Amino acid sequence: MSADTYPPQSYFAAGYGPRAWFLTTDHKRVAWLYLVALTAFFFIGGAMAVVMRLELATPQGDVLTADVYNRMFSIHGIIMVWFFLVPSIPATLGNFLLPLMLGAKDLAFPRLNLASWYVFAFGSLFTLFAVIAGGVDTGWTFYTPLSSLYSDSYVSAAAFGVFIVGFSTIMTGINFIVSVHKLRAPGLTWFRLPIFVWTMYATALVMVLATPVLAASLILIVLERVFGIGVFNPELGGDPLLFQHLFWFYSHPAVYIMILPGMGVVSEILPCFARRPLFGYRAVALSSMAIAVFGFLVWGHHMFVSGQSAYAGVVFSFLSFLVAIPSAIKVFNWTLTLRKGHITFDTPMLYALGFLGLFTFGGLAGLFVASLAVDVHLHDTYFVVAHFHYIMVGGMVTAYMGGLHFWWPKMTGRMYSELWGRIAAVTTFIGFNLTFFPQYVLGYLGMPRRYHAYPAEFAFWHVLSSTGAVVLAIGYVMPFFYLGWSLLRGSAAPANPWRASGLEWQTASPPPQHNFARTPTVTEGPYAYPEPEDER
Amino acid sequence: MSWSIPFMPEQASNFAPGVDLLFYALLAFSFGLGLVLTFLVVRYSARYRAGSRADRSGRRARSLRLEIAWTAATVAIAFGLFAWGAVLFVDRNKAPADAIEIAAIGKQWMWKFRHPGGQREINELHVPVGQPVVVSLASQDVIHSFFVPAFRVKQDAVPGRTTRVWFTATKPGRYHLFCAEYCGTQHSGMRGQVIAMQPERYAAWLEARSGGEPLAAAGERLFRSLGCSGCHGAESRIPAPSLEGLYRRPVPLASRRTVIADEAYLRDSILQPQKHIVAGYGAVMPSYDELIDEDELQMIVAYIKSLAEDREP
């Protein structure tokens, strides 16, 4: 290992004081700012989930009052969706890696990048203030007229905070789109981009196109609450269902904001630890774009029993089955990537394999809720809760953890305990399934979601689920400690500990302030993993 | 507390077997595909672990034939599953004409029901087995959802409009009625029971509860006391469209459109009379939005609907 693996000009060396962090325009430091903020929100939102599962361990409401329980799941949803999942991979790993993967010095608009973090911090803290002031009890979905006319909680403040955070999402999206278009290194053509960059690009498009609709619908709620204008109020000629159309026109594409980046991370990890190229690279790249486009056309599948016309339901169901196809294709491609590889099972790979299983079972459950007659029964039950947690937590959070472990040596220049990493990966997989698989059964039995108390016959599955939640929580807390330890005491990481392909591994760990000593030139496609024999 | 382990909800309506069959098919497909993929991942992981001596010759990073094959198979299966679910759904869209019509109102946090003979109940709904029942749903405040798991039916009750759900109970018993759409503080307390009874017992139950005024009759009384009959009555001198036989007929509007006089139309015409002006009449009717509540609205609508039934041969 040559001495220049740890160049003195590592991006950490550019400054250690608060100024160097809070006034930085270095995309790598902004990624850290986000990582710290998101970790805090992940644990706040997670703690609320644990308290809810504690409440649900018995059929009666005995730990919390109904009012507090309702505020709990509302703020759990708001935090986890907007202050964790939407920014999770894009704002942390994406911010850190996109310029490195493009062979660029930084994102296209470094100051906009820092601004996005301040906007995020302001908006999310504003919402947190609403929680401390008394909370919000409308669910993260803010359905009207409950939110606009009936709730006496801090709806306007919470909605305003989410509205503000939306701008940071749009800023990140614009930055990523422009960077991918304009900052690719010489020779880095579109079909030489890693899938992670493709998914960041697809995600950024959705962010920029969908988020304004969320902003509009939240503003309309605030206007109706404050000025009593009749947009959703039927007594003034408004339509409560209009809100659902607006909300899901954003929130369904947002589901893809919350999974596409995970797909990108896994598409990097699997080839690396199988030592072979990603199977069907072009199909995976194009299916990411297909998901981003079709994702805009399926919002009505949240409204099959809302009073929407039955024929609209048929069209939305059809389109929802259509959007399942590119996801299925990706799963097949990931599986085939393992074939004839030289597979090792380091921590990132364990998370990636966990993702593959959990995403598949979450995605297959999507067929049940896309199917009209079955969804009539399943809508608003725990089946839906299980389905989206399999995708959002089993899929996205697992991929996020996998990505964090995969690129941790690059981000910090330190290695972590491989043993603890593997234990945590296996623990979360077991805990996750124990928590959420029983919820599929509960849902088909007819257990409605957002219930503070429930009939005793559902107790068995709820107890199982609550037990799983404890295991899952342990699995998520572990990395906090051993990664923290690694940051302080971990052994130094080489530039490329996984022998991975990709531009980000060709610079030092941690990278210098401007990423590359000189701009790299790309001459081959991604995932150029040779046979191990050839490496000798 | 009961610790028996339930796996499937009871089947107690005409819809339950059809929905369950599709559910089982989806389950078989999902577990089948899931198992194949799990098998492949485990097999590849074991066989191609680093250092194993497995044959790795002829490895490829793409195979157009394979990719086209699995894409085509996925498309075919997706369309098949879609069509199955859609046919069941569209089939249940129209309630049979001879269904017993029950008016339901959801409010924070209870269900109120009224039978055609005027019998009222709260959080309990008695229905006969073997006879179609249509529940017309309204809401007095926020969105609620009428959900009977054993019947596999669910329909939101939305303020400002009437929605309908129908079923035929097939097995006597008491079944959960849940509110499935989150509706505020006591959402999880907005529970009740649907009690399916043999038709003769249902008749006896109705008999024992009779004494209430039938819905349409109550509506007729309101129709007079609120002054509706002053304009819409036969001998009125103020020009207002006649309501005789109106229900389910096409109505030509001043805007040159034609609408069908369904429940939504009747509702709108009472609460927002300016929305649809009938061709040849002036926009003179005042709104009754402030004057009547959801209960009374259902009565008046029931009365206007009954004016059409009388005319049927």
mmCIF file of N, CA and C in Angstrom, chain A residues 66-67 70 73 137 143-145 150 235 239 241 244 275-276 279-280 283 305-307 314 317-318 321 325 329 332-333 335 339-345 364 368 371-373 376-377 379-380 444-446 448 450-453 455 457 461 529 531, chain B residues 5-9 20 22-23 26-27 29-30 44-45 48-50 56-57 59-61 67 70-71 74-75 78 82 85 88-90 92-93 141-143 147 149 152 154-156 158 161 176 178-182 184-185 187-188 191 289:
data_model
loop_
_atom_site.group_PDB
_atom_site.id
_atom_site.type_symbol
_atom_site.label_atom_id
_atom_site.label_comp_id
_atom_site.label_asym_id
_atom_site.label_seq_id
_atom_site.Cartn_x
_atom_site.Cartn_y
_atom_site.Cartn_z
ATOM 1 N N ALA A 66 -56.121 6.826 23.198
ATOM 2 C CA ALA A 66 -56.375 6.780 21.760
ATOM 3 C C ALA A 66 -55.772 8.009 21.083
ATOM 4 N N ASP A 67 -55.918 9.131 21.726
ATOM 5 C CA ASP A 67 -55.439 10.388 21.165
ATOM 6 C C ASP A 67 -53.919 10.380 20.974
ATOM 7 N N ASN A 70 -52.934 7.936 18.184
ATOM 8 C CA ASN A 70 -53.155 8.501 16.852
ATOM 9 C C ASN A 70 -52.062 9.496 16.480
ATOM 10 N N PHE A 73 -48.807 7.412 15.505
ATOM 11 C CA PHE A 73 -48.640 6.836 14.164
ATOM 12 C C PHE A 73 -48.613 7.927 13.112
ATOM 13 N N ASP A 137 -52.881 14.644 14.464
ATOM 14 C CA ASP A 137 -53.552 13.345 14.568
ATOM 15 C C ASP A 137 -54.318 12.981 13.306
ATOM 16 N N TYR A 143 -55.823 13.147 5.232
ATOM 17 C CA TYR A 143 -57.078 13.089 4.469
ATOM 18 C C TYR A 143 -58.060 14.176 4.903
ATOM 19 N N THR A 144 -58.668 14.796 3.905
ATOM 20 C CA THR A 144 -59.734 15.757 4.166
ATOM 21 C C THR A 144 -61.059 15.015 4.214
ATOM 22 N N PRO A 145 -62.091 15.539 4.854
ATOM 23 C CA PRO A 145 -62.137 16.795 5.609
ATOM 24 C C PRO A 145 -61.650 16.659 7.047
ATOM 25 N N TYR A 150 -61.916 19.064 10.785
ATOM 26 C CA TYR A 150 -62.306 18.444 12.045
ATOM 27 C C TYR A 150 -61.190 18.306 13.066
ATOM 28 N N GLU A 235 -69.738 21.144 1.938
ATOM 29 C CA GLU A 235 -70.790 22.114 2.215
ATOM 30 C C GLU A 235 -70.596 23.406 1.438
ATOM 31 N N ASP A 239 -64.783 19.066 -2.771
ATOM 32 C CA ASP A 239 -64.845 17.612 -2.878
ATOM 33 C C ASP A 239 -63.717 16.992 -2.068
ATOM 34 N N LEU A 241 -62.672 14.061 -2.035
ATOM 35 C CA LEU A 241 -61.871 13.112 -2.805
ATOM 36 C C LEU A 241 -60.812 13.807 -3.651
ATOM 37 N N GLN A 244 -57.555 13.407 -2.128
ATOM 38 C CA GLN A 244 -56.916 12.095 -2.305
ATOM 39 C C GLN A 244 -56.254 11.996 -3.679
ATOM 40 N N ARG A 275 -18.591 -11.092 -7.923
ATOM 41 C CA ARG A 275 -17.464 -10.945 -8.860
ATOM 42 C C ARG A 275 -17.911 -11.187 -10.296
ATOM 43 N N ARG A 276 -19.030 -10.630 -10.657
ATOM 44 C CA ARG A 276 -19.405 -10.757 -12.069
ATOM 45 C C ARG A 276 -20.307 -9.587 -12.446
ATOM 46 N N PHE A 279 -26.318 -8.827 -14.400
ATOM 47 C CA PHE A 279 -27.001 -9.479 -15.512
ATOM 48 C C PHE A 279 -28.023 -8.515 -16.124
ATOM 49 N N GLY A 280 -28.025 -8.426 -17.451
ATOM 50 C CA GLY A 280 -29.027 -7.607 -18.144
ATOM 51 C C GLY A 280 -28.965 -6.136 -17.757
ATOM 52 N N ALA A 283 -31.435 -3.663 -19.366
ATOM 53 C CA ALA A 283 -32.822 -3.876 -18.935
ATOM 54 C C ALA A 283 -33.036 -3.276 -17.548
ATOM 55 N N VAL A 305 -62.008 1.882 -3.152
ATOM 56 C CA VAL A 305 -63.279 1.865 -2.413
ATOM 57 C C VAL A 305 -63.667 3.262 -1.933
ATOM 58 N N SER A 306 -63.074 4.293 -2.526
ATOM 59 C CA SER A 306 -63.288 5.645 -2.026
ATOM 60 C C SER A 306 -64.567 6.261 -2.563
ATOM 61 N N GLY A 307 -65.198 5.608 -3.536
ATOM 62 C CA GLY A 307 -66.325 6.232 -4.195
ATOM 63 C C GLY A 307 -65.954 6.684 -5.597
ATOM 64 N N VAL A 314 -60.807 0.126 -12.653
ATOM 65 C CA VAL A 314 -60.308 -0.895 -13.583
ATOM 66 C C VAL A 314 -59.050 -0.396 -14.296
ATOM 67 N N SER A 317 -56.123 -0.255 -11.849
ATOM 68 C CA SER A 317 -55.646 -1.600 -11.524
ATOM 69 C C SER A 317 -54.765 -2.123 -12.657
ATOM 70 N N PHE A 318 -55.227 -1.920 -13.891
ATOM 71 C CA PHE A 318 -54.463 -2.371 -15.049
ATOM 72 C C PHE A 318 -53.059 -1.745 -15.053
ATOM 73 N N PHE A 321 -50.742 -3.226 -12.420
ATOM 74 C CA PHE A 321 -50.112 -4.492 -12.808
ATOM 75 C C PHE A 321 -48.958 -4.234 -13.785
ATOM 76 N N ILE A 325 -44.238 -5.025 -13.703
ATOM 77 C CA ILE A 325 -43.390 -5.767 -14.642
ATOM 78 C C ILE A 325 -41.915 -5.350 -14.562
ATOM 79 N N ILE A 329 -38.706 -7.779 -13.491
ATOM 80 C CA ILE A 329 -37.548 -7.973 -14.360
ATOM 81 C C ILE A 329 -36.254 -7.741 -13.579
ATOM 82 N N PHE A 332 -35.398 -10.718 -11.340
ATOM 83 C CA PHE A 332 -34.811 -11.824 -12.108
ATOM 84 C C PHE A 332 -33.348 -11.526 -12.445
ATOM 85 N N ASN A 333 -33.079 -10.285 -12.841
ATOM 86 C CA ASN A 333 -31.708 -9.925 -13.212
ATOM 87 C C ASN A 333 -30.755 -10.022 -12.026
ATOM 88 N N THR A 335 -31.067 -11.943 -9.432
ATOM 89 C CA THR A 335 -30.856 -13.355 -9.098
ATOM 90 C C THR A 335 -29.845 -13.986 -10.049
ATOM 91 N N ARG A 339 -25.359 -16.169 -10.615
ATOM 92 C CA ARG A 339 -25.033 -17.427 -11.283
ATOM 93 C C ARG A 339 -23.593 -17.396 -11.803
ATOM 94 N N LYS A 340 -22.892 -18.447 -11.509
ATOM 95 C CA LYS A 340 -21.510 -18.613 -11.965
ATOM 96 C C LYS A 340 -20.590 -17.495 -11.472
ATOM 97 N N GLY A 341 -20.914 -16.932 -10.309
ATOM 98 C CA GLY A 341 -20.031 -15.924 -9.739
ATOM 99 C C GLY A 341 -19.034 -16.571 -8.784
ATOM 100 N N HIS A 342 -18.313 -15.716 -8.055
ATOM 101 C CA HIS A 342 -17.439 -16.191 -6.974
ATOM 102 C C HIS A 342 -17.894 -15.433 -5.734
ATOM 103 N N ILE A 343 -18.895 -15.984 -5.074
ATOM 104 C CA ILE A 343 -19.659 -15.187 -4.111
ATOM 105 C C ILE A 343 -19.019 -15.205 -2.729
ATOM 106 N N THR A 344 -18.873 -14.013 -2.143
ATOM 107 C CA THR A 344 -18.488 -13.909 -0.730
ATOM 108 C C THR A 344 -19.624 -13.220 0.013
ATOM 109 N N PHE A 345 -19.667 -13.431 1.330
ATOM 110 C CA PHE A 345 -20.833 -12.980 2.098
ATOM 111 C C PHE A 345 -20.443 -11.953 3.148
ATOM 112 N N LEU A 364 -44.562 -8.957 -4.378
ATOM 113 C CA LEU A 364 -45.617 -9.918 -4.700
ATOM 114 C C LEU A 364 -46.907 -9.562 -3.966
ATOM 115 N N PHE A 368 -51.548 -8.455 -4.827
ATOM 116 C CA PHE A 368 -52.823 -8.664 -4.114
ATOM 117 C C PHE A 368 -53.595 -7.343 -4.012
ATOM 118 N N SER A 371 -54.992 -6.014 -7.268
ATOM 119 C CA SER A 371 -56.124 -6.786 -7.802
ATOM 120 C C SER A 371 -57.426 -6.252 -7.191
ATOM 121 N N LEU A 372 -58.322 -5.778 -8.060
ATOM 122 C CA LEU A 372 -59.474 -5.006 -7.576
ATOM 123 C C LEU A 372 -60.302 -5.712 -6.501
ATOM 124 N N ALA A 373 -60.809 -6.892 -6.821
ATOM 125 C CA ALA A 373 -61.750 -7.539 -5.904
ATOM 126 C C ALA A 373 -61.080 -7.873 -4.575
ATOM 127 N N VAL A 376 -60.539 -4.682 -2.350
ATOM 128 C CA VAL A 376 -61.721 -4.213 -1.623
ATOM 129 C C VAL A 376 -61.666 -4.736 -0.192
ATOM 130 N N HIS A 377 -61.238 -5.986 -0.055
ATOM 131 C CA HIS A 377 -61.128 -6.567 1.284
ATOM 132 C C HIS A 377 -59.876 -6.077 2.017
ATOM 133 N N HIS A 379 -57.888 -3.308 1.495
ATOM 134 C CA HIS A 379 -57.646 -1.870 1.628
ATOM 135 C C HIS A 379 -57.797 -1.420 3.084
ATOM 136 N N ASP A 380 -56.836 -0.594 3.527
ATOM 137 C CA ASP A 380 -56.874 -0.046 4.889
ATOM 138 C C ASP A 380 -56.822 -1.110 5.980
ATOM 139 N N TYR A 444 -55.493 -10.017 6.147
ATOM 140 C CA TYR A 444 -56.530 -10.808 5.470
ATOM 141 C C TYR A 444 -57.626 -11.194 6.438
ATOM 142 N N LEU A 445 -57.278 -11.326 7.714
ATOM 143 C CA LEU A 445 -58.317 -11.604 8.707
ATOM 144 C C LEU A 445 -59.265 -10.417 8.873
ATOM 145 N N GLY A 446 -58.837 -9.244 8.437
ATOM 146 C CA GLY A 446 -59.719 -8.088 8.497
ATOM 147 C C GLY A 446 -59.341 -7.061 9.545
ATOM 148 N N PRO A 448 -58.263 -3.792 10.748
ATOM 149 C CA PRO A 448 -58.047 -2.487 10.118
ATOM 150 C C PRO A 448 -56.789 -1.814 10.661
ATOM 151 N N ARG A 450 -54.449 1.548 11.805
ATOM 152 C CA ARG A 450 -54.676 2.751 12.609
ATOM 153 C C ARG A 450 -55.687 2.522 13.734
ATOM 154 N N TYR A 451 -55.681 1.280 14.271
ATOM 155 C CA TYR A 451 -56.557 0.939 15.393
ATOM 156 C C TYR A 451 -55.731 0.923 16.679
ATOM 157 N N HIS A 452 -56.230 1.653 17.640
ATOM 158 C CA HIS A 452 -55.570 1.760 18.925
ATOM 159 C C HIS A 452 -55.887 0.542 19.785
ATOM 160 N N ALA A 453 -57.104 0.023 19.642
ATOM 161 C CA ALA A 453 -57.524 -1.185 20.344
ATOM 162 C C ALA A 453 -58.206 -2.089 19.327
ATOM 163 N N PRO A 455 -60.256 -6.257 18.509
ATOM 164 C CA PRO A 455 -60.883 -7.451 19.071
ATOM 165 C C PRO A 455 -59.840 -8.507 19.440
ATOM 166 N N GLU A 457 -59.501 -11.605 19.172
ATOM 167 C CA GLU A 457 -59.117 -12.732 18.307
ATOM 168 C C GLU A 457 -57.861 -12.441 17.482
ATOM 169 N N TRP A 461 -51.400 -12.764 16.568
ATOM 170 C CA TRP A 461 -50.514 -12.240 15.522
ATOM 171 C C TRP A 461 -49.902 -10.910 15.935
ATOM 172 N N TYR A 529 -16.012 -6.873 -13.862
ATOM 173 C CA TYR A 529 -15.353 -7.795 -12.936
ATOM 174 C C TYR A 529 -14.752 -8.946 -13.719
ATOM 175 N N GLU A 531 -12.698 -12.594 -14.286
ATOM 176 C CA GLU A 531 -12.562 -13.861 -13.563
ATOM 177 C C GLU A 531 -11.403 -13.734 -12.596
ATOM 178 N N ILE B 5 -55.482 -19.621 17.088
ATOM 179 C CA ILE B 5 -54.749 -18.935 16.027
ATOM 180 C C ILE B 5 -55.580 -18.903 14.752
ATOM 181 N N PRO B 6 -56.170 -17.779 14.429
ATOM 182 C CA PRO B 6 -56.971 -17.709 13.206
ATOM 183 C C PRO B 6 -56.084 -17.437 11.993
ATOM 184 N N PHE B 7 -56.413 -18.075 10.875
ATOM 185 C CA PHE B 7 -55.670 -17.823 9.638
ATOM 186 C C PHE B 7 -56.504 -17.147 8.565
ATOM 187 N N MET B 8 -57.770 -17.556 8.483
ATOM 188 C CA MET B 8 -58.626 -17.001 7.433
ATOM 189 C C MET B 8 -59.899 -16.463 8.066
ATOM 190 N N PRO B 9 -60.418 -15.379 7.519
ATOM 191 C CA PRO B 9 -61.684 -14.877 8.038
ATOM 192 C C PRO B 9 -62.828 -15.782 7.565
ATOM 193 N N ASP B 20 -61.923 -15.199 -2.112
ATOM 194 C CA ASP B 20 -60.958 -16.120 -1.515
ATOM 195 C C ASP B 20 -60.262 -16.972 -2.571
ATOM 196 N N LEU B 22 -59.572 -16.178 -5.658
ATOM 197 C CA LEU B 22 -58.543 -15.344 -6.280
ATOM 198 C C LEU B 22 -57.369 -15.136 -5.321
ATOM 199 N N PHE B 23 -57.708 -14.955 -4.049
ATOM 200 C CA PHE B 23 -56.661 -14.768 -3.041
ATOM 201 C C PHE B 23 -55.758 -16.004 -2.971
ATOM 202 N N LEU B 26 -53.505 -16.083 -5.986
ATOM 203 C CA LEU B 26 -52.392 -15.141 -5.824
ATOM 204 C C LEU B 26 -51.361 -15.687 -4.849
ATOM 205 N N LEU B 27 -51.876 -16.319 -3.792
ATOM 206 C CA LEU B 27 -50.991 -16.871 -2.768
ATOM 207 C C LEU B 27 -50.137 -17.988 -3.362
ATOM 208 N N PHE B 29 -49.382 -18.457 -6.513
ATOM 209 C CA PHE B 29 -48.435 -17.888 -7.460
ATOM 210 C C PHE B 29 -47.259 -17.235 -6.726
ATOM 211 N N SER B 30 -47.572 -16.434 -5.688
ATOM 212 C CA SER B 30 -46.523 -15.710 -4.973
ATOM 213 C C SER B 30 -45.556 -16.658 -4.292
ATOM 214 N N TYR B 44 -27.316 -20.877 -5.924
ATOM 215 C CA TYR B 44 -26.177 -20.149 -6.473
ATOM 216 C C TYR B 44 -25.189 -19.790 -5.368
ATOM 217 N N SER B 45 -25.738 -19.381 -4.215
ATOM 218 C CA SER B 45 -24.856 -18.969 -3.118
ATOM 219 C C SER B 45 -23.977 -20.131 -2.672
ATOM 220 N N TYR B 48 -21.752 -21.422 -6.070
ATOM 221 C CA TYR B 48 -20.766 -20.481 -6.619
ATOM 222 C C TYR B 48 -20.122 -19.622 -5.540
ATOM 223 N N ARG B 49 -20.056 -20.149 -4.313
ATOM 224 C CA ARG B 49 -19.345 -19.407 -3.280
ATOM 225 C C ARG B 49 -17.876 -19.328 -3.686
ATOM 226 N N ALA B 50 -17.224 -18.265 -3.248
ATOM 227 C CA ALA B 50 -15.826 -18.068 -3.652
ATOM 228 C C ALA B 50 -15.014 -19.277 -3.229
ATOM 229 N N ARG B 56 -17.664 -22.789 -14.097
ATOM 230 C CA ARG B 56 -18.167 -21.442 -14.363
ATOM 231 C C ARG B 56 -17.995 -21.054 -15.825
ATOM 232 N N SER B 57 -17.751 -22.040 -16.671
ATOM 233 C CA SER B 57 -17.531 -21.704 -18.072
ATOM 234 C C SER B 57 -18.835 -21.235 -18.712
ATOM 235 N N ARG B 59 -20.185 -18.280 -18.810
ATOM 236 C CA ARG B 59 -21.035 -17.319 -18.104
ATOM 237 C C ARG B 59 -21.260 -16.083 -18.971
ATOM 238 N N ARG B 60 -22.455 -15.541 -18.873
ATOM 239 C CA ARG B 60 -22.824 -14.425 -19.724
ATOM 240 C C ARG B 60 -23.432 -13.324 -18.880
ATOM 241 N N ALA B 61 -23.307 -12.110 -19.382
ATOM 242 C CA ALA B 61 -23.865 -10.970 -18.653
ATOM 243 C C ALA B 61 -25.223 -10.584 -19.204
ATOM 244 N N GLU B 67 -34.259 -12.893 -21.422
ATOM 245 C CA GLU B 67 -34.902 -11.659 -20.951
ATOM 246 C C GLU B 67 -36.253 -11.442 -21.619
ATOM 247 N N TRP B 70 -38.767 -14.009 -20.009
ATOM 248 C CA TRP B 70 -39.362 -13.732 -18.698
ATOM 249 C C TRP B 70 -40.196 -12.460 -18.702
ATOM 250 N N THR B 71 -39.838 -11.516 -19.585
ATOM 251 C CA THR B 71 -40.689 -10.328 -19.689
ATOM 252 C C THR B 71 -42.069 -10.730 -20.222
ATOM 253 N N THR B 74 -44.027 -12.535 -17.567
ATOM 254 C CA THR B 74 -44.502 -11.616 -16.534
ATOM 255 C C THR B 74 -45.718 -10.833 -17.033
ATOM 256 N N VAL B 75 -45.641 -10.362 -18.287
ATOM 257 C CA VAL B 75 -46.755 -9.595 -18.855
ATOM 258 C C VAL B 75 -48.009 -10.460 -18.897
ATOM 259 N N ALA B 78 -49.387 -11.056 -15.387
ATOM 260 C CA ALA B 78 -49.939 -9.816 -14.834
ATOM 261 C C ALA B 78 -51.310 -9.530 -15.444
ATOM 262 N N PHE B 82 -54.829 -9.424 -13.455
ATOM 263 C CA PHE B 82 -55.608 -8.187 -13.517
ATOM 264 C C PHE B 82 -57.040 -8.489 -13.939
ATOM 265 N N GLY B 85 -59.306 -10.194 -11.264
ATOM 266 C CA GLY B 85 -59.739 -9.282 -10.207
ATOM 267 C C GLY B 85 -60.725 -8.243 -10.711
ATOM 268 N N LEU B 88 -64.383 -9.740 -11.279
ATOM 269 C CA LEU B 88 -65.092 -9.880 -9.996
ATOM 270 C C LEU B 88 -65.574 -8.520 -9.493
ATOM 271 N N PHE B 89 -64.720 -7.515 -9.681
ATOM 272 C CA PHE B 89 -65.012 -6.179 -9.149
ATOM 273 C C PHE B 89 -66.152 -5.522 -9.910
ATOM 274 N N VAL B 90 -66.105 -5.608 -11.235
ATOM 275 C CA VAL B 90 -67.145 -4.968 -12.040
ATOM 276 C C VAL B 90 -68.477 -5.680 -11.829
ATOM 277 N N ARG B 92 -69.591 -6.948 -9.150
ATOM 278 C CA ARG B 92 -70.245 -6.588 -7.900
ATOM 279 C C ARG B 92 -70.666 -5.122 -7.878
ATOM 280 N N ASN B 93 -70.402 -4.439 -8.981
ATOM 281 C CA ASN B 93 -70.673 -3.009 -9.009
ATOM 282 C C ASN B 93 -72.164 -2.701 -8.931
ATOM 283 N N ASP B 141 -69.785 13.792 8.853
ATOM 284 C CA ASP B 141 -68.625 14.638 9.142
ATOM 285 C C ASP B 141 -67.433 14.298 8.247
ATOM 286 N N VAL B 142 -66.630 13.307 8.653
ATOM 287 C CA VAL B 142 -65.423 12.986 7.889
ATOM 288 C C VAL B 142 -65.649 11.696 7.114
ATOM 289 N N ILE B 143 -64.617 11.237 6.414
ATOM 290 C CA ILE B 143 -64.753 9.993 5.663
ATOM 291 C C ILE B 143 -64.676 8.800 6.617
ATOM 292 N N PHE B 147 -66.871 -1.648 6.612
ATOM 293 C CA PHE B 147 -66.034 -2.818 6.318
ATOM 294 C C PHE B 147 -66.539 -4.016 7.108
ATOM 295 N N PRO B 149 -65.382 -7.740 7.267
ATOM 296 C CA PRO B 149 -64.407 -8.703 6.743
ATOM 297 C C PRO B 149 -65.038 -10.028 6.320
ATOM 298 N N ARG B 152 -66.257 -9.704 2.926
ATOM 299 C CA ARG B 152 -65.266 -9.201 1.955
ATOM 300 C C ARG B 152 -65.790 -7.939 1.255
ATOM 301 N N LYS B 154 -66.180 -3.585 1.432
ATOM 302 C CA LYS B 154 -65.728 -2.350 2.055
ATOM 303 C C LYS B 154 -66.133 -1.208 1.142
ATOM 304 N N GLN B 155 -66.639 -0.146 1.724
ATOM 305 C CA GLN B 155 -66.967 1.026 0.925
ATOM 306 C C GLN B 155 -66.861 2.258 1.801
ATOM 307 N N ASP B 156 -66.192 3.284 1.293
ATOM 308 C CA ASP B 156 -66.077 4.521 2.062
ATOM 309 C C ASP B 156 -67.410 5.253 2.092
ATOM 310 N N VAL B 158 -68.549 8.993 2.239
ATOM 311 C CA VAL B 158 -67.872 10.269 1.980
ATOM 312 C C VAL B 158 -68.851 11.411 2.183
ATOM 313 N N ARG B 161 -71.653 13.049 -0.540
ATOM 314 C CA ARG B 161 -72.138 12.168 -1.602
ATOM 315 C C ARG B 161 -72.669 10.877 -0.993
ATOM 316 N N HIS B 176 -68.062 -8.919 12.563
ATOM 317 C CA HIS B 176 -67.518 -7.591 12.848
ATOM 318 C C HIS B 176 -67.918 -6.598 11.772
ATOM 319 N N PHE B 178 -66.395 -2.921 10.925
ATOM 320 C CA PHE B 178 -65.342 -1.990 11.305
ATOM 321 C C PHE B 178 -65.477 -0.696 10.517
ATOM 322 N N CYS B 179 -65.009 0.401 11.114
ATOM 323 C CA CYS B 179 -64.723 1.569 10.291
ATOM 324 C C CYS B 179 -63.285 1.399 9.838
ATOM 325 N N ALA B 180 -63.081 1.381 8.517
ATOM 326 C CA ALA B 180 -61.740 1.096 8.006
ATOM 327 C C ALA B 180 -60.978 2.357 7.626
ATOM 328 N N GLU B 181 -61.663 3.492 7.489
ATOM 329 C CA GLU B 181 -60.946 4.722 7.121
ATOM 330 C C GLU B 181 -60.759 5.555 8.367
ATOM 331 N N TYR B 182 -59.491 5.878 8.639
ATOM 332 C CA TYR B 182 -59.171 6.606 9.858
ATOM 333 C C TYR B 182 -60.008 7.884 9.971
ATOM 334 N N GLY B 184 -60.399 9.864 13.108
ATOM 335 C CA GLY B 184 -60.197 10.710 14.287
ATOM 336 C C GLY B 184 -60.059 9.885 15.563
ATOM 337 N N THR B 185 -60.148 10.570 16.688
ATOM 338 C CA THR B 185 -59.759 9.994 17.982
ATOM 339 C C THR B 185 -60.260 8.569 18.230
ATOM 340 N N HIS B 187 -61.485 6.305 16.336
ATOM 341 C CA HIS B 187 -61.607 5.479 15.125
ATOM 342 C C HIS B 187 -61.708 3.995 15.459
ATOM 343 N N SER B 188 -60.835 3.523 16.364
ATOM 344 C CA SER B 188 -60.839 2.082 16.638
ATOM 345 C C SER B 188 -62.031 1.680 17.505
ATOM 346 N N ARG B 191 -66.793 0.533 15.986
ATOM 347 C CA ARG B 191 -66.988 -0.859 15.585
ATOM 348 C C ARG B 191 -68.416 -1.257 15.867
ATOM 349 N N ASP B 289 -79.213 23.280 2.436
ATOM 350 C CA ASP B 289 -78.036 22.775 3.135
ATOM 351 C C ASP B 289 -78.061 23.087 4.628
#
